[in-house]
Coordinates of C-alpha atoms in Angstrom, one line a residue:
X1 CA 21.1 64.4 12.5
X2 CA 17.8 62.6 12.2
X3 CA 17.1 60.2 15.0
X4 CA 16.4 56.5 14.4
X5 CA 13.8 54.9 16.6
X6 CA 13.7 51.3 18.0
X7 CA 10.8 49.9 19.9
X8 CA 11.8 46.5 21.2
X9 CA 8.2 45.4 21.9
X10 CA 6.1 46.8 19.0
X11 CA 8.7 47.6 16.3
X12 CA 9.6 45.5 13.2
X13 CA 12.9 45.0 11.5
X14 CA 11.1 43.6 8.5
X15 CA 8.4 46.3 8.0
X16 CA 9.8 49.2 10.1
X17 CA 11.5 52.3 8.6
X18 CA 13.2 53.6 11.8
X19 CA 10.7 56.5 12.2
X20 CA 8.9 57.3 15.4
X21 CA 5.6 55.9 13.9
X22 CA 7.3 52.8 12.3
X23 CA 10.2 51.9 14.5
X24 CA 12.6 49.0 14.2
X25 CA 12.6 46.2 16.7
X26 CA 16.3 45.8 17.4
X27 CA 19.2 48.1 17.9
X28 CA 21.5 45.9 15.9
X29 CA 19.3 46.2 12.8
X30 CA 19.1 50.0 13.2
X31 CA 23.0 50.2 13.2
X32 CA 23.3 47.7 10.4
X33 CA 20.9 49.7 8.2
X34 CA 22.0 53.3 9.1
X35 CA 25.6 52.9 10.1
X36 CA 27.1 52.6 13.6
X37 CA 27.4 56.3 14.0
X38 CA 23.6 56.8 13.6
X39 CA 21.7 58.6 16.4
X40 CA 19.4 55.9 17.8
X41 CA 16.7 56.2 20.4
X42 CA 15.4 53.0 22.1
X43 CA 12.4 52.1 24.3
X44 CA 11.4 48.8 25.9
X45 CA 7.7 49.1 25.1
X46 CA 5.1 51.6 23.7
X47 CA 4.3 53.0 27.1
X48 CA 7.9 54.0 27.8
X49 CA 9.9 57.1 26.6
X50 CA 12.5 56.8 23.9
X51 CA 16.1 57.1 25.4
X52 CA 19.7 56.9 24.3
X53 CA 20.9 53.3 24.5
X54 CA 23.5 52.3 27.1
X55 CA 27.1 51.7 26.2
X56 CA 26.8 48.0 26.9
X57 CA 23.7 47.8 24.7
X58 CA 25.5 49.7 21.9
X59 CA 28.5 47.4 22.2
X60 CA 26.3 44.3 21.9
X61 CA 24.3 45.8 19.0
X62 CA 27.5 46.7 17.1
X63 CA 28.5 43.0 17.2
X64 CA 25.0 42.1 16.0
X65 CA 25.3 44.7 13.2
X66 CA 28.6 43.2 12.1
X67 CA 27.1 39.8 12.0
X68 CA 24.2 41.1 9.8
X69 CA 26.7 42.7 7.5
X70 CA 28.6 39.4 7.1
X71 CA 25.3 37.7 6.3
X72 CA 24.6 40.4 3.7
X73 CA 27.9 39.9 2.1
X74 CA 27.5 36.1 2.1
X75 CA 24.1 36.4 0.5
X76 CA 25.5 38.7 -2.2
X77 CA 28.3 36.2 -2.8
X78 CA 25.8 33.4 -3.1
X79 CA 23.6 35.4 -5.4
X80 CA 26.5 36.3 -7.6
X81 CA 27.6 32.6 -7.7
X82 CA 24.1 31.5 -8.5
X83 CA 23.9 34.1 -11.3
X84 CA 27.3 33.0 -12.6
X85 CA 26.1 29.3 -12.5
X86 CA 22.8 30.1 -14.2
X87 CA 24.6 32.1 -16.9
X88 CA 27.2 29.3 -17.3
X89 CA 24.3 26.7 -17.6
X90 CA 22.5 28.9 -20.1
X91 CA 25.7 29.1 -22.2
X92 CA 26.2 25.4 -21.9
X93 CA 22.6 24.7 -22.9
X94 CA 23.0 27.0 -25.9
X95 CA 26.2 25.2 -27.0
X96 CA 24.7 21.8 -26.4
X97 CA 22.1 22.5 -29.1
X98 CA 24.9 22.4 -31.6
X99 CA 25.9 18.9 -30.5
X100 CA 24.5 16.2 -32.8
X101 CA 24.4 12.5 -31.7
X102 CA 24.1 10.0 -34.5
X103 CA 24.1 6.3 -34.1
X104 CA 27.4 4.8 -35.5
X105 CA 26.4 2.2 -38.1
X106 CA 29.9 0.9 -38.2
X107 CA 29.4 -0.6 -34.7
X108 CA 27.9 -4.1 -34.3
X109 CA 24.1 -4.1 -34.6
X110 CA 22.4 -3.7 -31.3
X111 CA 20.2 -6.5 -29.9
X112 CA 16.8 -5.3 -28.7
X113 CA 16.2 -6.8 -25.2
X114 CA 14.4 -6.5 -21.9
X115 CA 16.3 -5.7 -18.8
X116 CA 15.3 -9.0 -17.2
X117 CA 17.0 -11.0 -20.0
X118 CA 20.3 -9.1 -20.3
X119 CA 22.8 -11.4 -18.6
X120 CA 23.5 -13.5 -21.8
X121 CA 24.4 -10.2 -23.7
X122 CA 27.3 -9.1 -21.5
X123 CA 30.1 -7.8 -23.8
X124 CA 27.6 -7.2 -26.6
X125 CA 25.8 -4.1 -27.9
X126 CA 22.2 -3.9 -26.8
X127 CA 19.2 -1.6 -27.3
X128 CA 17.0 -1.0 -24.3
X129 CA 13.8 1.1 -23.9
X130 CA 12.4 2.3 -20.6
X131 CA 11.8 5.1 -18.1
X132 CA 14.4 7.2 -16.3
X133 CA 14.0 5.9 -12.7
X134 CA 17.0 7.7 -11.2
X135 CA 19.2 10.5 -12.6
X136 CA 22.5 11.9 -11.3
X137 CA 25.1 14.1 -13.0
X138 CA 28.7 14.1 -11.9
X139 CA 31.1 16.4 -13.8
X140 CA 30.8 15.4 -17.5
X141 CA 29.1 12.0 -16.7
X142 CA 25.4 11.3 -16.4
X143 CA 24.4 8.2 -14.4
X144 CA 20.9 6.8 -15.1
X145 CA 18.9 3.9 -13.6
X146 CA 16.5 2.8 -16.3
X147 CA 13.3 0.9 -15.5
X148 CA 11.3 -1.1 -18.1
X149 CA 8.9 -3.0 -16.0
X150 CA 11.0 -6.2 -15.9
X151 CA 13.9 -4.8 -13.9
X152 CA 16.4 -1.9 -13.3
X153 CA 19.5 -1.2 -15.3
X154 CA 22.4 1.1 -14.4
X155 CA 23.6 3.1 -17.4
X156 CA 26.4 5.6 -18.0
X157 CA 26.4 8.5 -20.4
X158 CA 29.8 10.2 -21.1
X159 CA 31.4 12.1 -23.9
X160 CA 29.1 13.2 -26.7
X161 CA 26.1 11.3 -25.4
X162 CA 26.2 13.4 -22.2
X163 CA 26.7 16.7 -24.0
X164 CA 23.5 17.0 -26.0
X165 CA 20.7 19.4 -25.1
X166 CA 18.5 16.4 -24.4
X167 CA 21.0 15.0 -22.0
X168 CA 21.4 18.3 -20.1
X169 CA 17.6 18.7 -19.8
X170 CA 16.7 15.1 -19.1
X171 CA 14.1 14.6 -16.4
X172 CA 12.9 11.7 -14.2
X173 CA 10.2 9.5 -15.7
X174 CA 11.1 10.5 -19.3
X175 CA 11.0 7.5 -21.7
X176 CA 14.2 6.9 -23.5
X177 CA 16.0 4.5 -26.0
X178 CA 19.5 3.6 -24.9
X179 CA 22.1 1.8 -27.1
X180 CA 25.5 0.7 -25.8
X181 CA 27.7 -2.1 -24.6
X182 CA 26.7 -4.2 -21.6
X183 CA 29.6 -4.6 -19.2
X184 CA 30.0 -6.5 -15.9
X185 CA 30.0 -4.2 -12.9
X186 CA 33.6 -3.3 -11.9
X187 CA 35.0 -5.2 -9.0
X188 CA 34.0 -3.6 -5.7
X189 CA 30.9 -2.0 -7.3
X190 CA 27.3 -3.1 -7.3
X191 CA 24.5 -2.6 -9.7
X192 CA 21.2 -4.2 -10.5
X193 CA 21.8 -7.5 -12.4
X194 CA 25.6 -7.2 -11.8
X195 CA 26.2 -5.2 -15.0
X196 CA 25.9 -1.7 -16.5
X197 CA 25.3 -0.2 -19.9
X198 CA 28.0 2.1 -21.4
X199 CA 25.9 4.2 -23.8
X200 CA 27.1 5.2 -27.3
X201 CA 23.8 6.4 -28.6
X202 CA 20.4 7.4 -27.1
X203 CA 17.3 9.4 -27.7
X204 CA 14.4 10.8 -25.7
X205 CA 11.1 9.2 -26.7
X206 CA 8.8 11.0 -24.3
X207 CA 10.1 13.8 -22.1
X208 CA 8.6 14.2 -18.6
X209 CA 8.1 17.8 -17.3
X210 CA 10.5 19.6 -15.0
X211 CA 10.0 22.6 -12.9
X212 CA 6.9 22.9 -10.7
X213 CA 5.3 19.9 -12.6
X214 CA 8.3 17.6 -12.1
X215 CA 7.6 14.1 -10.9
X216 CA 9.2 14.7 -7.5
X217 CA 7.3 17.9 -6.9
X218 CA 4.0 16.1 -7.5
X219 CA 4.9 13.1 -5.5
X220 CA 7.4 12.4 -2.7
X221 CA 7.8 10.6 0.6
X222 CA 6.1 13.4 2.5
X223 CA 3.0 13.5 0.3
X224 CA -0.3 13.4 2.2
X225 CA -2.2 10.1 2.0
X226 CA -5.1 11.7 0.0
X227 CA -2.6 12.9 -2.6
X228 CA -1.0 9.5 -2.7
X229 CA -4.5 8.0 -3.4
X230 CA -5.2 10.6 -6.1
X231 CA -1.9 9.9 -7.7
X232 CA -1.9 6.2 -7.4
X233 CA -1.1 5.9 -11.1
X234 CA 2.3 7.6 -10.3
X235 CA 2.8 5.8 -6.9
X236 CA 2.8 2.5 -8.8
X237 CA 6.1 3.6 -10.4
X238 CA 7.8 3.4 -7.0
X239 CA 9.9 0.4 -6.1
X240 CA 7.8 -0.7 -3.0
X241 CA 4.5 -0.3 -4.7
X242 CA 5.6 -2.2 -7.9
X243 CA 7.2 -4.9 -5.7
X244 CA 3.9 -5.5 -3.9
X245 CA 2.1 -5.9 -7.2
X246 CA 4.8 -8.3 -8.5
X247 CA 4.5 -10.3 -5.3
X248 CA 0.7 -10.2 -5.8
X249 CA 1.0 -11.7 -9.3
X250 CA 3.4 -14.4 -8.1
X251 CA 1.1 -15.2 -5.2
X252 CA -1.9 -15.7 -7.4
X253 CA 0.2 -17.9 -9.7
X254 CA 1.3 -19.9 -6.7
X255 CA -2.2 -20.4 -5.4
X256 CA -3.3 -21.6 -8.9
X257 CA -0.4 -24.0 -9.1
X258 CA -1.1 -25.4 -5.6
X259 CA -4.8 -25.9 -6.3
X260 CA -3.9 -27.7 -9.6
X261 CA -1.7 -30.0 -7.5
X262 CA -4.6 -30.6 -5.1
X263 CA -6.9 -31.3 -8.1
X264 CA -9.2 -28.3 -7.6
X265 CA -10.6 -26.9 -10.8
X266 CA -10.8 -23.1 -11.4
X267 CA -14.3 -21.8 -12.3
X268 CA -15.5 -18.2 -13.0
X269 CA -18.7 -17.3 -11.3
X270 CA -20.7 -14.2 -12.1
X271 CA -20.3 -10.8 -10.3
X272 CA -23.9 -9.8 -10.9
X273 CA -26.2 -11.7 -8.6
X274 CA -29.7 -11.7 -7.1
X275 CA -29.0 -13.5 -3.8
X276 CA -27.1 -12.5 -0.7
X277 CA -24.4 -14.5 1.1
X278 CA -23.1 -12.4 4.0
X279 CA -26.1 -10.1 4.8
X280 CA -28.3 -7.7 2.9
X281 CA -26.9 -4.6 4.7
X282 CA -23.6 -4.9 2.9
X283 CA -24.9 -5.4 -0.7
X284 CA -24.3 -2.9 -3.5
X285 CA -27.7 -2.8 -5.2
X286 CA -28.3 -1.9 -8.9
X287 CA -31.1 -1.9 -11.5
X288 CA -30.5 -4.8 -13.9
X289 CA -32.8 -4.3 -16.8
X290 CA -35.7 -3.5 -14.5
X291 CA -34.8 -6.3 -12.0
X292 CA -33.1 -5.8 -8.7
X293 CA -29.5 -7.2 -8.7
X294 CA -26.4 -6.9 -6.6
X295 CA -22.6 -7.0 -6.9
X296 CA -21.5 -10.2 -5.4
X297 CA -20.3 -10.5 -1.8
X298 CA -19.1 -14.0 -2.3
X299 CA -19.1 -16.7 -5.0
X300 CA -19.6 -19.5 -2.5
X301 CA -23.2 -20.4 -3.4
X302 CA -22.2 -20.8 -7.1
X303 CA -19.1 -22.9 -6.2
X304 CA -21.3 -25.3 -4.3
X305 CA -23.3 -26.0 -7.4
X306 CA -20.2 -27.1 -9.2
X307 CA -19.3 -29.9 -6.8
X308 CA -21.6 -32.6 -8.3
X309 CA -20.2 -32.1 -11.9
X310 CA -16.7 -30.7 -11.5
X311 CA -15.6 -31.9 -8.1
X312 CA -13.6 -29.7 -5.8
X313 CA -13.4 -26.2 -7.2
X314 CA -12.0 -22.7 -6.6
X315 CA -12.3 -19.2 -8.1
X316 CA -10.4 -15.9 -8.0
X317 CA -13.1 -13.3 -8.2
X318 CA -13.7 -9.7 -7.1
X319 CA -16.2 -9.4 -4.2
X320 CA -17.9 -6.2 -3.0
X321 CA -19.0 -5.2 0.5
X322 CA -21.0 -2.0 1.1
X323 CA -19.6 -1.5 4.6
X324 CA -18.9 2.1 5.6
X325 CA -15.6 0.9 7.1
X326 CA -12.4 2.8 6.9
X327 CA -10.1 0.4 8.8
X328 CA -6.7 -0.6 7.4
X329 CA -8.0 -4.1 6.6
X330 CA -11.2 -3.3 4.8
X331 CA -11.9 -2.5 1.1
X332 CA -15.2 -2.0 -0.8
X333 CA -13.8 -4.2 -3.6
X334 CA -11.3 -7.0 -3.0
X335 CA -10.0 -10.1 -4.6
X336 CA -11.7 -13.1 -3.1
X337 CA -10.1 -16.5 -3.5
X338 CA -12.7 -19.1 -2.6
X339 CA -12.9 -22.9 -2.7
X340 CA -15.4 -25.6 -2.0
X341 CA -14.7 -29.2 -1.3
X342 CA -17.0 -32.2 -1.2
X343 CA -17.0 -35.3 1.2
X344 CA -14.9 -33.7 3.9
X345 CA -15.0 -33.2 7.6
X346 CA -14.4 -30.0 9.6
X347 CA -10.9 -31.2 10.5
X348 CA -10.3 -31.9 6.8
X349 CA -11.3 -28.4 6.0
X350 CA -8.9 -26.8 8.4
X351 CA -6.1 -29.2 7.4
X352 CA -6.7 -28.2 3.8
X353 CA -6.6 -24.5 4.4
X354 CA -3.4 -24.9 6.4
X355 CA -1.8 -27.0 3.7
X356 CA -2.7 -24.5 0.9
X357 CA -1.3 -21.5 2.8
X358 CA 1.9 -23.3 3.7
X359 CA 2.5 -24.8 0.2
X360 CA 1.9 -21.4 -1.4
X361 CA 4.4 -19.7 1.0
X362 CA 6.9 -22.5 0.3
X363 CA 6.6 -22.0 -3.4
X364 CA 7.2 -18.2 -3.0
X365 CA 10.0 -18.7 -0.6
X366 CA 11.9 -21.2 -2.7
X367 CA 11.7 -19.1 -5.8
X368 CA 14.7 -16.8 -5.9
X369 CA 12.9 -13.7 -7.4
X370 CA 9.8 -13.9 -5.2
X371 CA 11.9 -14.6 -2.1
X372 CA 13.9 -11.4 -2.9
X373 CA 10.6 -9.4 -3.1
X374 CA 9.5 -10.8 0.3
X375 CA 12.8 -10.0 1.9
X376 CA 12.8 -6.5 0.4
X377 CA 9.3 -5.7 1.7
X378 CA 9.4 -7.8 4.9
X379 CA 13.0 -8.5 5.9
X380 CA 12.0 -10.4 9.1
X381 CA 9.6 -12.8 7.4
X382 CA 9.9 -16.5 8.1
X383 CA 7.5 -19.2 6.8
X384 CA 4.9 -20.2 9.4
X385 CA 5.5 -23.4 11.4
X386 CA 3.0 -26.2 11.2
X387 CA 0.6 -27.2 12.6
X388 CA -1.3 -24.0 13.2
X389 CA -2.7 -23.3 16.6
X390 CA -6.4 -24.2 17.0
X391 CA -8.4 -22.2 19.5
X392 CA -12.2 -22.5 20.1
X393 CA -14.3 -19.4 20.2
X394 CA -15.2 -20.2 23.9
X395 CA -11.5 -20.6 24.8
X396 CA -10.7 -17.3 23.0
X397 CA -13.3 -15.5 25.1
X398 CA -11.6 -16.9 28.2
X399 CA -8.1 -15.9 26.9
X400 CA -9.2 -12.3 26.3
X401 CA -10.6 -12.0 29.8
X402 CA -7.5 -13.6 31.4
X403 CA -5.4 -11.0 29.6
X404 CA -7.6 -8.0 30.4
X405 CA -8.6 -7.3 26.8
X406 CA -12.1 -5.8 26.9
X407 CA -14.5 -4.4 24.3
X408 CA -16.8 -1.5 23.9
X409 CA -20.2 -1.9 25.7
X410 CA -23.2 -1.5 23.5
X411 CA -26.9 -1.0 24.2
X412 CA -29.8 -3.1 22.8
X413 CA -29.7 -1.1 19.5
X414 CA -26.0 -1.6 19.0
X415 CA -24.9 1.9 20.1
X416 CA -21.7 2.3 22.0
X417 CA -22.2 3.2 25.7
X418 CA -20.1 6.1 26.9
X419 CA -19.1 7.4 30.3
X420 CA -19.5 11.0 31.6
X421 CA -16.4 12.1 29.7
X422 CA -17.7 10.6 26.4
X423 CA -15.3 7.7 26.4
X424 CA -16.5 4.3 25.4
X425 CA -17.3 2.1 28.4
X426 CA -15.2 -1.1 28.3
X427 CA -16.5 -4.4 29.5
X428 CA -15.2 -8.0 29.6
X429 CA -16.1 -10.5 26.9
X430 CA -18.9 -13.0 27.4
X431 CA -19.8 -16.0 25.4
X432 CA -22.2 -14.8 22.6
X433 CA -20.2 -11.6 21.9
X434 CA -18.9 -11.0 18.4
X435 CA -15.2 -10.6 19.1
X436 CA -14.2 -7.2 17.9
X437 CA -11.4 -6.7 15.3
X438 CA -9.2 -4.8 17.7
X439 CA -9.4 -7.5 20.5
X440 CA -8.9 -10.3 18.0
X441 CA -5.8 -8.6 16.6
X442 CA -4.3 -8.0 20.0
X443 CA -4.8 -11.6 20.9
X444 CA -3.2 -12.8 17.6
X445 CA -0.3 -10.4 17.9
X446 CA 0.3 -11.5 21.5
X447 CA 0.3 -15.2 20.6
X448 CA 2.4 -14.4 17.6
X449 CA 1.5 -17.5 15.4
X450 CA -1.2 -18.3 12.9
X451 CA -4.4 -19.3 14.8
X452 CA -7.5 -21.2 13.6
X453 CA -10.2 -19.6 15.7
X454 CA -13.2 -21.9 15.4
X455 CA -16.6 -23.1 16.5
X456 CA -18.4 -19.8 16.6
X457 CA -22.0 -19.4 17.9
X458 CA -24.6 -19.8 15.1
X459 CA -26.1 -16.3 15.9
X460 CA -22.8 -14.7 14.8
X461 CA -22.5 -16.6 11.5
X462 CA -24.3 -16.9 8.1
X463 CA -27.4 -19.0 7.5
X464 CA -25.6 -21.7 5.5
X465 CA -23.1 -22.8 8.2
X466 CA -23.4 -26.3 9.6
X467 CA -23.9 -26.6 13.4
X468 CA -21.6 -28.7 15.6
X469 CA -23.2 -32.1 16.0
X470 CA -24.8 -32.4 19.4
X471 CA -24.8 -28.6 19.9
X472 CA -21.3 -28.6 21.4
X473 CA -20.5 -30.0 24.8
X474 CA -18.0 -29.9 27.7
X475 CA -17.7 -26.3 29.0
X476 CA -19.8 -24.9 26.1
X477 CA -23.2 -23.4 27.1
X478 CA -25.9 -25.7 25.9
X479 CA -28.1 -22.7 25.1
X480 CA -25.7 -21.5 22.4
X481 CA -25.6 -23.6 19.2
X482 CA -22.1 -23.6 17.8
X483 CA -21.1 -23.9 14.1
X484 CA -18.4 -25.8 12.3
X485 CA -16.8 -22.5 11.3
X486 CA -13.3 -21.1 11.4
X487 CA -11.3 -17.9 10.9
X488 CA -7.6 -18.1 10.2
X489 CA -5.8 -15.2 12.0
X490 CA -2.4 -14.0 11.1
X491 CA -0.1 -11.7 13.3
X492 CA -0.2 -8.1 12.2
X493 CA -3.3 -8.5 10.1
X494 CA -5.9 -10.6 11.8
X495 CA -8.4 -12.6 9.8
X496 CA -7.3 -13.6 6.3
X497 CA -9.5 -16.7 5.8
X498 CA -13.1 -17.4 6.8
X499 CA -14.5 -20.9 6.3
X500 CA -17.1 -23.4 7.4
X501 CA -18.8 -26.7 6.8
X502 CA -22.0 -26.0 4.8
X503 CA -25.4 -27.2 5.8
X504 CA -26.1 -30.5 3.9
X505 CA -29.6 -31.2 5.2
X506 CA -32.4 -29.5 3.3
X507 CA -34.7 -29.0 6.3
X508 CA -31.9 -27.4 8.3
X509 CA -31.1 -25.1 5.4
X510 CA -34.8 -24.0 5.1
X511 CA -34.7 -23.3 8.8
X512 CA -31.6 -21.1 8.2
X513 CA -33.5 -19.1 5.6
X514 CA -36.3 -18.6 8.1
X515 CA -34.0 -17.6 11.0
X516 CA -32.4 -14.9 8.8
X517 CA -35.7 -13.7 7.3
X518 CA -34.6 -14.8 3.8
X519 CA -37.1 -15.7 1.1
X520 CA -36.0 -19.1 -0.1
X521 CA -37.6 -18.7 -3.6
X522 CA -34.7 -17.0 -5.3
X523 CA -32.4 -19.6 -3.8
X524 CA -34.1 -22.5 -5.4
X525 CA -31.0 -23.5 -7.4
X526 CA -28.9 -23.4 -4.2
X527 CA -31.5 -25.4 -2.2
X528 CA -31.6 -28.0 -5.0
X529 CA -28.0 -29.0 -4.1
X530 CA -29.5 -30.7 -1.0
X531 CA -32.4 -32.1 -2.9
X532 CA -30.6 -33.9 -5.7
X533 CA -27.9 -35.9 -3.9
X534 CA -26.6 -34.0 -0.9
X535 CA -23.2 -34.5 0.7
X536 CA -21.0 -33.2 3.5
X537 CA -19.0 -30.3 2.1
X538 CA -17.2 -27.1 3.2
X539 CA -15.4 -24.2 1.9
X540 CA -13.7 -20.9 2.6
X541 CA -12.8 -17.5 1.3
X542 CA -9.4 -15.9 1.5
X543 CA -8.8 -12.2 1.0
X544 CA -5.7 -11.8 -1.3
X545 CA -5.0 -8.3 -0.1
X546 CA -5.0 -9.4 3.5
X547 CA -2.8 -12.4 2.7
X548 CA -0.3 -10.0 1.0
X549 CA -0.5 -7.5 3.9
X550 CA 0.7 -10.4 6.1
X551 CA 3.3 -11.7 3.7
X552 CA 4.8 -8.3 2.7
X553 CA 4.1 -6.6 6.1
X554 CA 2.1 -3.8 4.7
X555 CA 0.3 -1.5 7.3
X556 CA -2.9 -1.3 5.2
X557 CA -4.4 -3.7 2.6
X558 CA -4.9 -0.6 0.4
X559 CA -1.3 -1.0 -0.6
X560 CA -2.0 -4.5 -1.8
X561 CA -4.2 -3.9 -4.8
X562 CA -3.8 -2.0 -8.0
X563 CA -6.4 0.7 -7.5
X564 CA -8.0 0.3 -4.0
X565 CA -11.7 1.1 -3.5
X566 CA -13.0 2.1 -0.1
X567 CA -16.0 4.3 1.0
X568 CA -15.8 7.6 -0.9
X569 CA -12.9 6.4 -3.0
X570 CA -13.4 5.3 -6.6
X571 CA -10.6 7.5 -8.1
X572 CA -8.6 7.1 -10.2

């Protein structure tokens, strides 16, 4: 009898053949493969001699071999069942090709409708078009959830409609036409809209692929973020993504309605500009018919020119920032809601911003459909209480230090200073520091309410911001000129609004140009606002994506726009 070899250290049950040169790894596998009467020799490692196994080892191995035999039989049974099921399905599919579904013209004419408007048609026959959002087969019944962009509809296919070849091969995201009777949901059951469609006729308009290219194989909850970004056009079909965009639309409408009530007029400034607002380092530059031009960072300067003729104004405009920033609250292109108001004080400005935010939230919260979206996306949301907390920049520095929130130390060139292990050196805040995003967010989250952080040093702010009259006072260092500027901070997000009073004095504005090294010549039209009838005025910019991230509790503002753009991402 030929001996079978087992090397417990160097053998392989998968690749071994039981020979002395290619031994198995386990005695159980050897007995399972060659029978329990086989002559088996075993060694612990390649340096040892092959020996007969002990009786206890054989007894244990025989139990293991029995287990392997049971697994083999089970696998055979499963394979046979799978083969039978596949053959059964193939026969069923072949038979289904003979089934013809024809719309019954003796039934009442179907009313074409959108899912959103179905309630008046209960008990009637309707015709609906849309995409297969969910699909489940149960015995001879197919349950579909249809999506048409206005809502979701539960539908039932049974009898002949469920027996056609198209029904048996239907895939997620296929487009279909469904005709049937709309019935109230049975007692004790739930469905979108409180009704379901019992289908008597349907057809496929555009079949989506199955197999390897099926929708769920290309995109699912475990997909890598880079894949989600590449397939954003498919991500949008998901319930959360589409709900955020619906809420975005409602939010823009609510802002416009609120501004109309406040008598602000909407204007549409240009995106192609030849002047900067927030600093030249973050401008996207382009060649405009041989002239240098930029994508706008802000429409503020143009809005200011509207005040003498149109009164208080606002715009909803895309803004562009060439910052190589990959944080969860930065985009290279974002929707900028900006407003400018004449004949106001700094307190008026903050009061106005607070009122706009709260009135917009109230509109959304009181509307049944938008409130449902907010609760779906952010179940713990509650409208913010008024008045918002107001915290000076100097007091914020003190708060951060009292609570041990430090920031990374930097050298004179702005490089982060590290210790011997390469970790950033952390130091307390001092007046004059630009409060870092992380520290600002920690403070806001700890306080847990909206905060107007205001009165920043002039050195941290743009050239056009008005200084605090008298250069501050009290505990504020006299050497640091403060500005009538504010950021509105929201828990979970941080800054969502930045605003200030604007310089109204022409000489002060010219000094601002000089301080920032800006040539005033291209700004002649902006400077003229101080020359031909100046006034005290102020304004602000609100990032719609950041507002939505707060409202809908999204981790990143990239979820809050249709096709987000950030450094390196302009696809699709």
